[in-house]
């Protein structure tokens, strides 16, 4: 459904009116790429997905976040692995850091992620904690 924003609209009011729950206002902002700190642009048309579509969109977003997080974590670990200090430690211990990074499996992380349809913020908090 497409809704045109009116003067006085807030994300909470829009979520409550069309989704019957105020708690998904952040998801509406995310889907419509709205800055939650700015006033809503009066006259702008925004998309209000039904609950099923919202769940699909958020699940897709969670998968994108996970893939991006895995990429960022591996890149950061690679940076650490090539550091002089770690190479010295690895040499002393007889550990191959490049194989360690190559074989790194972050799939268990996916099992620990909260359900995106419940809270996108929890996913971002977890990603920020990792990085």
Tab-separated table of C-alpha atoms in Angstrom, residues 34-101:
chain	number	residue	atom	x	y	z
A	34	UNK	CA	13.773	7.652	5.815
A	35	UNK	CA	16.139	9.263	8.292
A	36	UNK	CA	14.543	8.644	11.683
A	37	UNK	CA	16.030	11.866	13.031
A	38	UNK	CA	14.503	14.128	10.367
A	39	UNK	CA	10.923	15.333	10.135
A	40	UNK	CA	8.858	13.282	7.724
A	41	UNK	CA	8.620	14.937	4.310
A	42	UNK	CA	5.007	16.085	3.935
A	43	UNK	CA	3.550	14.902	0.620
A	44	UNK	CA	6.043	12.071	0.142
A	45	UNK	CA	4.573	8.729	-0.836
A	46	UNK	CA	5.865	5.848	1.265
A	47	UNK	CA	5.328	2.129	1.015
A	48	UNK	CA	3.516	0.364	3.840
A	49	UNK	CA	3.906	-3.370	3.291
A	50	UNK	CA	1.459	-5.858	4.712
A	51	UNK	CA	2.786	-8.062	7.509
A	52	UNK	CA	3.805	-10.931	5.189
A	53	UNK	CA	5.637	-8.632	2.807
A	54	UNK	CA	7.281	-6.850	5.745
A	55	UNK	CA	8.571	-10.173	7.095
A	56	UNK	CA	9.984	-11.100	3.662
A	57	UNK	CA	11.663	-7.716	3.278
A	58	UNK	CA	13.177	-7.894	6.750
A	59	UNK	CA	14.338	-11.491	6.282
A	60	UNK	CA	16.010	-10.444	3.028
A	61	UNK	CA	17.617	-7.475	4.789
A	62	UNK	CA	18.849	-9.742	7.583
A	63	UNK	CA	20.492	-12.039	5.011
A	64	UNK	CA	22.163	-9.002	3.395
A	65	UNK	CA	23.392	-7.786	6.790
A	66	UNK	CA	24.759	-11.224	7.633
A	67	UNK	CA	26.582	-11.507	4.290
A	68	UNK	CA	28.011	-8.016	4.684
A	69	UNK	CA	29.009	-8.706	8.276
A	70	UNK	CA	30.746	-11.934	7.307
A	71	UNK	CA	32.646	-10.091	4.583
A	72	UNK	CA	33.631	-7.275	6.973
A	73	UNK	CA	34.681	-9.679	9.728
A	74	UNK	CA	36.802	-11.733	7.335
A	75	UNK	CA	38.415	-8.562	5.951
A	76	UNK	CA	39.179	-7.339	9.470
A	77	UNK	CA	40.559	-10.728	10.518
A	78	UNK	CA	42.706	-10.789	7.384
A	79	UNK	CA	44.109	-7.379	8.364
A	80	UNK	CA	44.879	-8.754	11.809
A	81	UNK	CA	46.346	-11.958	10.365
A	82	UNK	CA	48.911	-10.053	8.288
A	83	UNK	CA	49.978	-7.869	11.184
A	84	UNK	CA	53.586	-8.204	12.206
A	85	UNK	CA	52.736	-9.116	15.768
A	86	UNK	CA	50.366	-11.921	14.816
A	87	UNK	CA	52.771	-13.311	12.238
A	88	UNK	CA	55.437	-13.497	14.944
A	89	UNK	CA	53.069	-15.276	17.327
A	90	UNK	CA	51.874	-17.623	14.567
A	91	UNK	CA	55.439	-18.468	13.614
A	92	UNK	CA	56.311	-19.218	17.225
A	93	UNK	CA	53.233	-21.422	17.621
A	94	UNK	CA	53.497	-22.994	14.167
A	95	UNK	CA	50.039	-21.777	13.121
A	96	UNK	CA	49.151	-20.792	9.537
A	97	UNK	CA	47.052	-17.641	9.870
A	98	UNK	CA	46.028	-17.540	6.182
A	99	UNK	CA	44.546	-21.040	6.409
A	100	UNK	CA	42.804	-20.045	9.621
A	101	UNK	CA	41.124	-17.095	7.882
